[in-house]
Coordinates of C-alpha atoms in Angstrom, one line a residue:
M1 CA 2.8 -36.0 14.5
P2 CA 2.9 -32.2 15.4
T3 CA 2.6 -31.3 18.9
F4 CA 0.1 -29.0 20.3
D5 CA 2.8 -26.2 21.1
Y6 CA 4.1 -26.5 17.5
I7 CA 0.5 -26.0 16.1
K8 CA -0.2 -22.9 18.5
K9 CA 3.1 -21.4 17.4
L10 CA 2.3 -21.8 13.8
K11 CA -1.1 -20.4 14.3
D12 CA 0.4 -17.4 16.2
T13 CA 2.9 -16.8 13.4
T14 CA 0.3 -16.9 10.6
D15 CA -2.0 -14.5 12.6
K16 CA 0.8 -11.9 13.0
M17 CA 1.8 -12.2 9.2
V18 CA -1.8 -11.3 8.1
E19 CA -2.4 -8.7 10.9
R20 CA -3.7 -5.5 9.6
V21 CA -2.7 -2.2 11.3
S22 CA -4.1 1.2 10.8
V23 CA -2.0 4.0 9.5
K24 CA -3.5 6.0 12.3
D25 CA -1.5 3.6 14.7
F26 CA 1.7 5.4 13.3
G27 CA 0.4 9.0 13.8
A28 CA -1.7 9.8 10.8
M29 CA -4.4 12.3 11.3
G30 CA -6.5 12.1 8.2
D31 CA -7.9 15.4 8.7
G32 CA -7.0 17.0 5.5
T33 CA -4.5 19.5 6.9
H34 CA -1.7 17.6 8.4
D35 CA 1.2 15.9 6.6
D36 CA 0.6 12.1 7.1
T37 CA 3.4 11.1 4.8
L38 CA 5.7 9.8 7.6
A39 CA 3.0 7.8 9.2
F40 CA 2.4 5.8 5.9
Q41 CA 6.1 5.2 5.6
K42 CA 6.5 3.9 9.1
A43 CA 3.3 1.8 8.8
L44 CA 4.6 0.3 5.6
A45 CA 8.0 -0.3 6.9
A46 CA 6.8 -2.2 9.9
H47 CA 3.9 -4.2 8.4
M48 CA 2.8 -6.0 5.3
N49 CA -0.9 -5.0 5.6
V50 CA -1.9 -1.4 6.3
Y51 CA -5.6 -0.1 6.6
V52 CA -6.5 3.5 5.7
P53 CA -9.6 4.5 7.6
S54 CA -12.0 7.1 6.3
G55 CA -10.5 10.5 6.1
T56 CA -8.3 12.7 4.0
Y57 CA -4.5 12.0 4.3
I58 CA -2.2 14.6 3.0
V59 CA 1.1 13.2 1.6
N60 CA 4.2 15.1 0.2
N61 CA 6.2 12.2 -0.8
T62 CA 5.5 9.0 -2.9
I63 CA 4.0 6.2 -0.8
T64 CA 5.7 2.8 -1.9
L65 CA 4.3 -0.7 -1.6
G66 CA 6.9 -3.5 -1.8
D67 CA 6.6 -7.2 -2.5
Y68 CA 3.4 -8.8 -0.8
Q69 CA 2.4 -5.5 0.9
T70 CA -1.4 -4.4 1.1
L71 CA -2.6 -0.8 1.4
E72 CA -6.5 -0.9 1.7
G73 CA -8.9 1.9 2.6
A74 CA -12.6 1.9 3.7
G75 CA -13.7 2.9 0.2
H76 CA -13.8 6.3 -1.5
S77 CA -14.1 7.9 1.9
S78 CA -10.4 7.0 2.4
V79 CA -8.6 9.7 0.4
I80 CA -4.8 10.1 -0.1
Q81 CA -4.1 13.6 -1.5
T82 CA -1.2 15.6 -2.7
A83 CA -0.6 19.0 -4.0
S84 CA 3.1 18.1 -4.9
A85 CA 4.3 17.1 -8.3
I86 CA 4.9 13.5 -7.3
T87 CA 3.8 10.0 -8.0
L88 CA 1.2 9.4 -5.5
I89 CA 1.5 5.6 -4.9
A90 CA 4.2 3.5 -6.3
I91 CA 4.1 -0.2 -6.6
A92 CA 7.7 -1.4 -6.7
G93 CA 7.5 -5.1 -6.2
S94 CA 5.2 -8.0 -6.9
Y95 CA 2.1 -9.5 -5.3
A96 CA 1.1 -6.2 -3.8
R97 CA -2.5 -5.2 -3.3
L98 CA -3.9 -1.6 -3.4
A99 CA -7.7 -1.4 -2.7
N100 CA -10.7 0.8 -1.8
L101 CA -9.1 4.2 -1.8
K102 CA -9.4 7.5 -3.6
L103 CA -6.2 9.1 -4.9
F104 CA -6.3 12.9 -5.5
G105 CA -3.7 14.9 -7.3
G106 CA -0.1 14.4 -8.2
V107 CA 1.8 13.9 -11.5
V108 CA 0.9 10.1 -11.5
G109 CA -1.7 8.4 -9.5
I110 CA -0.2 5.0 -9.4
K111 CA 3.0 3.9 -10.9
L112 CA 3.9 0.3 -11.4
A113 CA 7.8 -0.2 -11.8
G114 CA 10.2 -3.0 -10.8
V115 CA 12.8 -1.6 -8.6
S116 CA 14.9 -4.6 -7.5
G117 CA 13.1 -7.2 -9.7
P118 CA 9.9 -7.8 -11.7
C119 CA 6.7 -6.0 -10.8
V120 CA 4.1 -8.6 -11.5
Q121 CA 1.0 -10.1 -10.1
N122 CA -0.2 -6.9 -8.4
A123 CA -3.8 -6.1 -7.6
V124 CA -5.3 -2.7 -7.9
V125 CA -9.0 -2.8 -6.8
D126 CA -11.6 -0.2 -6.6
I127 CA -9.3 2.8 -6.8
G128 CA -10.5 6.2 -7.8
I129 CA -7.9 8.6 -9.3
W130 CA -8.8 12.2 -9.4
Q131 CA -6.9 15.2 -10.9
A132 CA -3.5 13.3 -11.6
Q133 CA -1.9 14.1 -14.8
T134 CA -1.6 10.4 -15.5
G135 CA -3.8 7.9 -13.8
V136 CA -1.8 4.8 -14.1
L137 CA 1.6 4.3 -15.4
L138 CA 3.1 1.0 -16.2
D139 CA 6.9 1.6 -16.4
G140 CA 9.0 -1.3 -17.5
G141 CA 12.1 0.8 -18.0
T142 CA 14.9 -0.6 -20.1
D143 CA 15.8 -3.5 -17.8
S144 CA 14.3 -6.7 -19.2
N145 CA 15.0 -8.3 -15.8
K146 CA 12.5 -6.0 -14.2
P147 CA 9.3 -6.3 -16.4
V148 CA 5.9 -4.8 -15.4
Y149 CA 2.8 -6.7 -16.1
W150 CA -0.6 -7.3 -14.5

């Protein structure tokens, strides 16, 4: 029979794993003028679930989601924007979730491509893509060990 301490530790661990932090906790401004790239990169390096509050976030490098990561906004009032010739969001793993955001600009809005393994079972929910040359790119590449499918 599990002890009370064991159950409490399990609950605390589970709570931490599903904890969601704001990209603003990592220095993002969301004011449409400052480069928020580093804040996104730091937030996703430190946490599995990152929230993007309402605002316009300027990025100049690709924001990459890995296995089991979530990047979720407050709807189309959460804008990730670039003027650079980049892929705006890359989903490079499996079981990632991208939701409730407006993506603006770039060569590709969302690129799904297996980097170290398959890129499968990802969710893209309520995403608006504006003024990207290509909206969504499923890139299976030439490595059959890194398939891309929905």
